Amino acid sequence: MATTRTQGDAETGNGQQHQGNSRKHSTASTGGILSGAPAASWHSCYYCTREHFKSIQEFVTHLRNRHCTREGGSFVCRYGFNGVCASLPLDGVSDRDYDAHVSKYHVNQLTREMPPEWGVYSAAQNLPAVLNDPSRGKQSNLFTKKWGEQFVERTHVPASARLPDITHADFAVYLGSIGKRYRWHERRQQQLQRDIPLENGTGGSSIGSPTHLSSVPDIFLKSQLQLHHAPTFKQVFPDLMQSSDSSPATHQQTGRQLQEQLSQYLDVVEVKIAQQVSQKSAAFFHAMTTQHAILAEMEQAAEQVRQLRSALAQLHNSSVVDSFKVLRYAKRRQHYNLTLDKLRLMATVHKTQPMLQLLLGTQDYVAALDLIGTTQEILSAELLGVHCFKHLPMQLSEMEKLIDKMLTTEFERYAASDLNRPLTPEGLLETDSVCAEEDKLVAIVMGLLRKQNFSFVQSYQQEAIATIRAIIKQLLIEVLSRSDSDQEISLTGAGEQALELTLPEWIALLQRSSQALTSILERIKAVVGIMQQTADAAVGAQDTVNLIDSEAFLSASHHEQLRSQLQLLLQAVCHYCHERCANIVSPQSLERSSASEQELSQLSEIVEQFSETTKSICGVSSVPLQLALKVQASRYAQRFHSEHKHKLSLLLDQERWRQVDIPHEFQRIIERMSSGDYAKPEGSLISNGGGNPVLLLEGKQPYALVSASLMLIQMLYEYGGSAHRLPLLASYHSRNVVDLLRCFNSRSCQLIIGAGAMRVAGLKTITSTNLALVSRALQLVLWLLPRLKAHFHTMSGYEAIERDYQGHIKEIENKIHGIVSERVAAQLEAWEARPPIPSQTFRHISRHLVKLHEAIAGVLPEAQIHEIYGVMHRNFKDRLREQLLKLNINNNGGPQHGVVTSELTFYMETLRTLKALPAPQLDNGILEDIWLY
């Protein structure tokens, strides 16, 4: 145990000093110095492990290049741990001093120790931690200390309580378990050390001694020594091939030396053999003693092998041969069966063409195509290379093309015959009749789908469009043949007529065309429905009737593609029907016809019914026919508006602007317009009964009107009734109503305010009564405007027309009180404050006020009269103040002041008699206000 412990300690010490010893060993081997001799420091570099030098000059050059820095003209030695020289740490010296420093401290060092390797425990201080230590505060001697291990005081770090104390006793178990193995290892190493001198001859001889095997050239150790080769012979006998001029004695001496050398080589080899024999003698004698036993065992093994071979031969003859025959016969039978199946398959393939003829005769196109496809797969997979069928794949391909062409032709023939069937009688829908030859259509479509030929949808669409064009042309020919026109009939390619028809004829043509096209569209819808059902069955849909016996062959993407194509077909055909009907209702058809509202209503009903039918068929609304109807509605609305606008202009030009009695029918029209009821035609409201002097709005607001105003009310009612009966015209009538009201406003303004009525109607003068009647008519329109907007739902320009009417009414009020104010101002300019009282001036002023009141009292409402007289009253006070200032009359109680007071009392009495102002303004406050400037 003591020996084991000592050896473990030695291993621990060796592990700690491994790196230093390795560096020392490398230095000793490089310098060629024997073990134990001191190594010169310049042979190698401490810090560049692979750098070795042969001279001192190389070492000095290496230090200057790799371990020296130049700062200005000074040299700093960096040959040390972490780039700091221990003898010249930070100071820079001159070039000569640097050479002396290197020679003294680095070159002439006889012995040196490897600097300790830096580890975590080598760190003494951390400068940032020392400078930023908050517990030390400000340090006064910080910049006078020299940096190193003693920069700060060392403190003892106690051992960690968490780490256990490891002693030698902790390794006792391990050393005990490994001690036996280690002692065996030591004995083995000592044995090897003793064998090494025996191999080398003597214990003190070197590797290059004559008895060492390395002294024998390698050429003698090869397995084959071919002396007949010149290079080999020259290498074995090098001196014999040098010169042929040498003397015989020389040759004899050379041969003797060669013989001695070869003899020496032989002795070396014999010695090595003897050593090997001595080392392996025990194994050699053991092999010799056991040779007889091995021979006996070999003879026994050979006998057993012979017996085993005999048994295997008997087993092969008795069992294996018969079994292999059974297997061979079974394989042959399998081949015969395969050949028979192949012959039966060939017989079946040989019957393909007759079977195809039979299937095509029964119109089972899907089965025929499946048979062709299956036969082609069999020919390419199982009957490939059969000579008798070498032309059959080409024949089947041609047959497939023929079936494809046959399907296309049959479908086109079926589509033409189905679409050109006679139309159903009126009153019987097309859906009430069964689709012609539905089974045939299913078979054809199924075959086309099996071929993935979707062009039949486009073919059917073209055939449907051609049928629609032919129907329109035929109907147009029938209408023209029944007409009384003697003109020559000229038709264009689309089936449209270049001549003119009467409006009833065009409506009848549109009615018959819509009915015929509806029947055709129902027929097309039925065919498309069958196509869709067939496609659903081909894709294997769960909720469809199984129309095929084979598996589903149509992919989901192709099914979706076909469904969208069929939907587009219905939409395209419906759109084309709308285009053809739109040509019938085109602007050329009704360009010079004066259609009535009833005829336009009939036309609208036909168009709406046909549009709803096509929408129910294809699922979308078509635009062309609706646009054509809107064009006709716009034309009708324009003509309707032109007639009413012209009529209103004539009435305004002939208007005498006198108040007329209001018939009861107009009172009912106003009441209906007030409640938004435009259902009753205006013709049923007009009669020759009596009337009232004024028009009552909402039962209490009286309106005195002229005949033009009454006609305007009737026209507005006609616009509203037309829009109610034909909602298609509402948008057009709403714009036209605004234009009609604008025309009434502008024309009445020109006639009354612009005095145009004196020229066109022969009026001698424009009186205040005329102005009041115009104002009252405009106020009636303002009352009707919100109700008209609610009826038409929207009126573009409503705010503008409202502002125009309000401005016109204001302008009329200014005109009325302006006339009287001018006359009052003219009378006051000639007034003087002197008796008699009342003076002639104030009598004339009172007369003007009374006449104005008589002119407008029965027309304008009381509030508007008060407003007009209020403006005149303010103007009167302003003019009177100016006149008092001019006459230098003051509020001093003198005679002139009394005259002014008497005149104003007379003036106010006149206003009280007329009730021209509100009651609070009729007091005698003017007697005080007139003196306030």
Coordinates of N, CA and C in Angstrom, one line a residue, residues 602-757:
Q602 N -98.1 50.0 -71.4 CA -98.2 48.6 -72.0 C -96.8 48.1 -72.4
L603 N -96.0 49.0 -73.0 CA -94.6 48.7 -73.4 C -93.8 48.3 -72.1
S604 N -94.0 49.1 -71.1 CA -93.2 48.9 -69.8 C -93.6 47.6 -69.2
E605 N -94.9 47.2 -69.2 CA -95.4 46.0 -68.7 C -94.8 44.8 -69.4
I606 N -94.7 44.9 -70.8 CA -94.1 43.8 -71.5 C -92.7 43.6 -71.2
V607 N -92.0 44.7 -71.1 CA -90.5 44.7 -70.9 C -90.3 44.1 -69.5
E608 N -91.0 44.6 -68.5 CA -90.8 44.1 -67.1 C -91.1 42.6 -67.0
Q609 N -92.2 42.2 -67.6 CA -92.5 40.8 -67.6 C -91.5 39.9 -68.2
F610 N -91.0 40.4 -69.4 CA -89.9 39.6 -70.1 C -88.6 39.6 -69.3
S611 N -88.3 40.7 -68.7 CA -87.1 40.8 -67.8 C -87.2 39.9 -66.6
E612 N -88.3 39.8 -66.0 CA -88.5 38.9 -64.9 C -88.4 37.5 -65.3
T613 N -88.9 37.2 -66.5 CA -88.8 35.8 -67.0 C -87.4 35.4 -67.2
T614 N -86.6 36.2 -67.9 CA -85.2 35.9 -68.2 C -84.4 35.9 -66.9
K615 N -84.7 36.7 -66.0 CA -84.0 36.7 -64.7 C -84.2 35.4 -63.9
S616 N -85.5 34.9 -64.0 CA -85.8 33.6 -63.3 C -85.1 32.4 -64.1
I617 N -84.8 32.6 -65.4 CA -84.1 31.5 -66.1 C -82.6 31.5 -65.9
C618 N -82.0 32.7 -66.1 CA -80.5 32.7 -66.0 C -80.0 33.2 -64.7
G619 N -80.8 33.9 -63.8 CA -80.4 34.3 -62.5 C -79.8 35.7 -62.4
V620 N -79.6 36.4 -63.6 CA -79.1 37.7 -63.6 C -80.0 38.6 -64.4
S621 N -79.9 39.9 -64.2 CA -80.7 40.9 -64.9 C -80.0 41.3 -66.1
S622 N -80.7 41.4 -67.3 CA -80.1 41.9 -68.5 C -80.4 43.4 -68.7
V623 N -79.5 44.1 -69.3 CA -79.6 45.5 -69.4 C -80.1 46.1 -70.7
P624 N -79.8 45.5 -71.8 CA -80.2 46.2 -73.1 C -81.6 46.6 -73.3
L625 N -82.5 45.7 -73.0 CA -84.0 46.0 -73.1 C -84.4 47.0 -72.1
Q626 N -83.9 47.0 -70.9 CA -84.2 48.0 -69.9 C -83.7 49.4 -70.4
L627 N -82.5 49.4 -71.0 CA -82.0 50.7 -71.5 C -82.8 51.2 -72.6
A628 N -83.3 50.3 -73.5 CA -84.1 50.8 -74.6 C -85.5 51.3 -74.1
L629 N -86.0 50.7 -73.1 CA -87.2 51.2 -72.5 C -87.0 52.5 -71.8
K630 N -85.9 52.7 -71.1 CA -85.6 54.0 -70.5 C -85.4 55.1 -71.6
V631 N -84.8 54.7 -72.7 CA -84.7 55.7 -73.8 C -86.1 56.1 -74.2
Q632 N -87.0 55.2 -74.4 CA -88.4 55.6 -74.8 C -89.1 56.4 -73.7
A633 N -88.8 55.9 -72.5 CA -89.5 56.7 -71.4 C -88.9 58.1 -71.3
S634 N -87.6 58.3 -71.6 CA -87.0 59.6 -71.6 C -87.6 60.4 -72.8
R635 N -87.8 59.8 -73.9 CA -88.3 60.5 -75.1 C -89.8 60.9 -74.8
Y636 N -90.5 60.0 -74.2 CA -91.9 60.4 -73.8 C -92.0 61.5 -72.8
A637 N -91.1 61.4 -71.8 CA -91.1 62.4 -70.7 C -90.6 63.8 -71.3
Q638 N -89.7 63.7 -72.3 CA -89.3 65.0 -72.9 C -90.4 65.6 -73.7
R639 N -91.1 64.8 -74.5 CA -92.3 65.3 -75.3 C -93.4 65.8 -74.3
F640 N -93.6 65.0 -73.3 CA -94.7 65.4 -72.3 C -94.3 66.8 -71.7
H641 N -93.0 67.0 -71.3 CA -92.6 68.2 -70.7 C -92.6 69.4 -71.7
S642 N -92.2 69.1 -73.0 CA -92.2 70.1 -74.0 C -93.6 70.7 -74.2
E643 N -94.6 69.7 -74.3 CA -96.0 70.2 -74.5 C -96.4 71.0 -73.3
H644 N -96.2 70.6 -72.1 CA -96.7 71.3 -71.0 C -95.9 72.7 -70.8
K645 N -94.7 72.7 -71.1 CA -93.9 73.9 -71.0 C -94.3 74.9 -72.0
H646 N -94.6 74.5 -73.2 CA -95.1 75.4 -74.3 C -96.5 75.9 -73.9
K647 N -97.3 75.0 -73.4 CA -98.6 75.4 -73.0 C -98.6 76.5 -71.9
L648 N -97.7 76.3 -70.9 CA -97.6 77.2 -69.8 C -97.1 78.5 -70.3
S649 N -96.1 78.5 -71.2 CA -95.6 79.8 -71.8 C -96.7 80.6 -72.5
L650 N -97.5 79.9 -73.3 CA -98.7 80.5 -73.9 C -99.7 81.1 -73.0
L651 N -99.9 80.4 -71.9 CA -100.9 80.9 -70.9 C -100.3 82.1 -70.2
L652 N -99.1 82.1 -69.9 CA -98.5 83.3 -69.2 C -98.5 84.5 -70.1
D653 N -98.2 84.3 -71.4 CA -98.2 85.4 -72.3 C -99.6 86.0 -72.5
Q654 N -100.6 85.2 -72.4 CA -102.0 85.6 -72.5 C -102.7 86.0 -71.2
E655 N -102.0 85.8 -70.1 CA -102.6 86.1 -68.8 C -102.8 87.6 -68.6
R656 N -104.0 88.0 -68.1 CA -104.3 89.4 -67.8 C -104.0 89.7 -66.3
W657 N -103.6 88.7 -65.6 CA -103.2 88.9 -64.2 C -104.3 89.6 -63.3
R658 N -105.4 88.9 -63.5 CA -106.6 89.3 -62.6 C -107.0 88.1 -61.8
Q659 N -107.6 88.4 -60.7 CA -108.0 87.3 -59.8 C -109.2 86.6 -60.4
V660 N -109.2 85.2 -60.4 CA -110.3 84.4 -60.9 C -110.8 83.5 -59.8
D661 N -112.1 83.0 -60.0 CA -112.7 82.1 -59.0 C -112.0 80.7 -59.2
I662 N -111.9 80.1 -58.0 CA -111.3 78.7 -58.0 C -112.4 77.7 -58.1
P663 N -112.3 76.9 -59.2 CA -113.3 75.8 -59.3 C -113.1 74.7 -58.2
H664 N -114.2 74.0 -57.9 CA -114.1 73.0 -56.8 C -113.1 71.9 -57.2
E665 N -113.0 71.6 -58.5 CA -112.1 70.6 -59.0 C -110.6 70.9 -58.6
F666 N -110.2 72.2 -58.7 CA -108.9 72.6 -58.4 C -108.7 72.5 -56.9
Q667 N -109.7 72.8 -56.1 CA -109.6 72.6 -54.7 C -109.4 71.2 -54.3
R668 N -110.0 70.2 -55.0 CA -109.8 68.8 -54.7 C -108.4 68.4 -55.2
I669 N -107.9 69.0 -56.3 CA -106.5 68.7 -56.7 C -105.5 69.1 -55.7
I670 N -105.7 70.3 -55.1 CA -104.8 70.7 -54.1 C -104.9 69.8 -52.8
E671 N -106.1 69.4 -52.5 CA -106.2 68.5 -51.3 C -105.5 67.2 -51.6
R672 N -105.7 66.6 -52.8 CA -105.0 65.4 -53.1 C -103.5 65.5 -53.1
M673 N -103.0 66.7 -53.7 CA -101.6 66.9 -53.7 C -101.1 67.1 -52.3
S674 N -101.8 67.6 -51.4 CA -101.4 67.8 -50.0 C -101.3 66.5 -49.3
S675 N -102.2 65.5 -49.6 CA -102.1 64.2 -49.0 C -101.3 63.2 -49.8
G676 N -100.7 63.6 -50.9 CA -99.9 62.8 -51.7 C -100.6 61.7 -52.5
D677 N -101.9 62.0 -52.8 CA -102.7 61.1 -53.6 C -102.8 61.5 -55.0
Y678 N -102.0 60.7 -55.9 CA -102.0 61.1 -57.3 C -102.6 59.9 -58.2
A679 N -103.4 59.0 -57.5 CA -103.9 57.8 -58.2 C -105.0 58.2 -59.2
K680 N -105.8 59.1 -58.8 CA -107.0 59.4 -59.7 C -106.6 60.3 -60.8
P681 N -106.9 59.9 -62.1 CA -106.5 60.8 -63.2 C -107.1 62.1 -63.1
E682 N -106.4 63.1 -63.7 CA -106.9 64.5 -63.5 C -108.1 64.8 -64.4
G683 N -108.3 64.0 -65.4 CA -109.5 64.2 -66.3 C -110.8 64.0 -65.6
S684 N -110.8 63.1 -64.6 CA -112.0 62.8 -63.9 C -112.3 63.8 -62.8
L685 N -111.3 64.8 -62.6 CA -111.6 65.8 -61.6 C -112.1 67.1 -62.1
I686 N -111.9 67.3 -63.4 CA -112.3 68.6 -64.1 C -113.8 68.5 -64.5
S687 N -114.6 69.5 -64.0 CA -116.0 69.6 -64.4 C -116.3 71.0 -64.6
N688 N -117.6 71.3 -64.9 CA -118.0 72.7 -65.2 C -118.8 73.2 -64.0
G689 N -118.5 72.8 -62.8 CA -119.3 73.2 -61.6 C -118.8 74.6 -61.2
G690 N -119.4 75.2 -60.1 CA -119.0 76.5 -59.6 C -117.7 76.5 -58.9
G691 N -117.4 77.6 -58.2 CA -116.1 77.7 -57.5 C -116.1 78.7 -56.4
N692 N -115.0 78.9 -55.7 CA -114.8 79.8 -54.6 C -113.9 81.0 -55.1
P693 N -114.0 82.1 -54.4 CA -113.1 83.2 -54.8 C -111.7 82.9 -54.5
V694 N -111.4 82.2 -53.5 CA -110.0 81.9 -53.2 C -109.8 80.4 -53.0
L695 N -108.5 80.0 -53.0 CA -108.1 78.6 -52.8 C -107.7 78.4 -51.4
L696 N -108.3 77.5 -50.7 CA -108.0 77.3 -49.3 C -107.0 76.1 -49.2
L697 N -105.9 76.4 -48.5 CA -104.9 75.4 -48.3 C -105.0 74.9 -46.8
E698 N -105.2 73.6 -46.7 CA -105.3 73.0 -45.4 C -106.5 73.6 -44.6
G699 N -107.5 74.1 -45.4 CA -108.8 74.5 -44.8 C -108.8 75.9 -44.2
K700 N -107.6 76.7 -44.2 CA -107.6 78.0 -43.6 C -106.8 79.0 -44.2
Q701 N -105.9 78.7 -45.1 CA -105.0 79.6 -45.7 C -105.6 80.0 -47.1
P702 N -106.1 81.2 -47.3 CA -106.7 81.6 -48.6 C -105.7 82.1 -49.6
Y703 N -105.8 81.7 -50.8 CA -104.9 82.1 -51.9 C -105.7 82.6 -53.0
A704 N -105.5 83.9 -53.3 CA -106.2 84.5 -54.5 C -105.2 84.3 -55.7
L705 N -105.7 83.6 -56.8 CA -104.8 83.2 -57.9 C -105.4 83.7 -59.2
V706 N -104.5 83.6 -60.2 CA -104.8 83.9 -61.6 C -105.0 82.6 -62.3
S707 N -105.5 82.6 -63.5 CA -105.8 81.4 -64.2 C -104.5 80.6 -64.6
A708 N -103.4 81.3 -64.8 CA -102.1 80.7 -65.1 C -101.7 79.8 -63.9
S709 N -101.9 80.3 -62.7 CA -101.6 79.6 -61.5 C -102.4 78.3 -61.4
L710 N -103.7 78.4 -61.7 CA -104.5 77.2 -61.7 C -104.0 76.1 -62.7
M711 N -103.6 76.6 -63.9 CA -103.1 75.7 -64.9 C -101.8 75.1 -64.5
L712 N -101.0 75.8 -63.8 CA -99.7 75.3 -63.2 C -100.0 74.2 -62.2
I713 N -101.0 74.4 -61.4 CA -101.4 73.4 -60.4 C -101.8 72.1 -61.1
Q714 N -102.6 72.3 -62.2 CA -103.1 71.1 -62.9 C -101.9 70.4 -63.6
M715 N -101.0 71.1 -64.1 CA -99.8 70.5 -64.8 C -99.0 69.7 -63.7
L716 N -98.8 70.3 -62.6 CA -98.0 69.6 -61.6 C -98.7 68.4 -61.1
Y717 N -100.0 68.4 -61.1 CA -100.8 67.2 -60.7 C -100.6 66.1 -61.8
E718 N -100.6 66.6 -63.1 CA -100.4 65.6 -64.2 C -99.0 65.0 -64.1
Y719 N -98.0 65.8 -63.8 CA -96.7 65.2 -63.7 C -96.6 64.2 -62.6
G720 N -97.2 64.5 -61.4 CA -97.2 63.6 -60.3 C -98.0 62.3 -60.6
G721 N -99.2 62.5 -61.3 CA -100.0 61.3 -61.6 C -99.3 60.4 -62.6
S722 N -98.6 61.0 -63.6 CA -97.9 60.2 -64.6 C -96.7 59.4 -63.9
A723 N -96.0 60.1 -63.0 CA -94.9 59.4 -62.3 C -95.5 58.3 -61.3
H724 N -96.7 58.5 -60.8 CA -97.3 57.5 -60.0 C -97.7 56.3 -60.8
R725 N -98.3 56.5 -61.9 CA -98.7 55.4 -62.8 C -97.6 54.7 -63.4
L726 N -96.5 55.4 -63.8 CA -95.3 54.9 -64.4 C -94.1 55.3 -63.6
P727 N -93.7 54.5 -62.6 CA -92.5 54.8 -61.8 C -91.3 55.0 -62.7
L728 N -91.3 54.4 -63.9 CA -90.1 54.6 -64.8 C -89.9 56.1 -65.1
L729 N -91.0 56.9 -65.1 CA -90.9 58.3 -65.5 C -90.6 59.2 -64.3
A730 N -90.5 58.7 -63.1 CA -90.4 59.5 -62.0 C -89.2 60.4 -62.0
S731 N -88.0 59.8 -62.3 CA -86.8 60.5 -62.3 C -86.8 61.6 -63.4
Y732 N -87.4 61.3 -64.6 CA -87.4 62.3 -65.6 C -88.4 63.4 -65.3
H733 N -89.6 63.0 -64.7 CA -90.6 64.1 -64.4 C -90.1 64.9 -63.2
S734 N -89.3 64.4 -62.3 CA -88.8 65.2 -61.2 C -87.9 66.3 -61.7
R735 N -87.0 66.0 -62.7 CA -86.2 67.1 -63.3 C -87.0 68.0 -64.1
N736 N -88.0 67.5 -64.8 CA -88.9 68.4 -65.7 C -89.8 69.3 -64.8
V737 N -90.2 68.8 -63.6 CA -91.0 69.7 -62.8 C -90.2 70.9 -62.3
V738 N -88.9 70.6 -62.0 CA -88.0 71.7 -61.6 C -87.9 72.7 -62.7
D739 N -87.7 72.2 -63.9 CA -87.5 73.0 -65.1 C -88.8 73.8 -65.4
L740 N -90.0 73.2 -65.2 CA -91.3 73.9 -65.4 C -91.5 75.0 -64.4
L741 N -91.1 74.7 -63.1 CA -91.2 75.8 -62.1 C -90.3 76.9 -62.3
R742 N -89.1 76.6 -62.8 CA -88.1 77.6 -63.1 C -88.6 78.5 -64.3
C743 N -89.2 77.8 -65.2 CA -89.8 78.6 -66.4 C -90.9 79.5 -65.9
F744 N -91.8 79.0 -65.0 CA -92.9 79.8 -64.5 C -92.4 81.0 -63.7
N745 N -91.3 80.8 -62.9 CA -90.8 81.8 -62.1 C -90.1 82.9 -63.0
S746 N -89.3 82.5 -63.9 CA -88.6 83.4 -64.8 C -89.5 84.2 -65.7
R747 N -90.5 83.5 -66.2 CA -91.4 84.1 -67.2 C -92.3 85.1 -66.4
S748 N -92.8 84.8 -65.3 CA -93.7 85.7 -64.5 C -92.9 86.9 -64.1
C749 N -91.6 86.7 -63.7 CA -90.8 87.8 -63.4 C -90.6 88.8 -64.6
Q750 N -90.4 88.2 -65.7 CA -90.2 89.0 -66.9 C -91.5 89.8 -67.2
L751 N -92.7 89.1 -67.1 CA -93.9 89.8 -67.4 C -94.4 90.8 -66.5
I752 N -94.1 90.7 -65.2 CA -94.7 91.6 -64.2 C -93.6 92.6 -63.7
I753 N -92.5 92.1 -63.2 CA -91.5 93.0 -62.7 C -90.8 93.7 -63.9
G754 N -90.6 92.9 -65.0 CA -90.0 93.5 -66.2 C -91.0 94.2 -67.1
A755 N -92.3 94.2 -66.7 CA -93.3 94.9 -67.4 C -93.5 94.3 -68.8
G756 N -93.2 93.0 -69.0 CA -93.4 92.4 -70.3 C -94.9 92.2 -70.6
A757 N -95.7 92.1 -69.6 CA -97.2 91.9 -69.8 C -97.8 93.1 -70.5

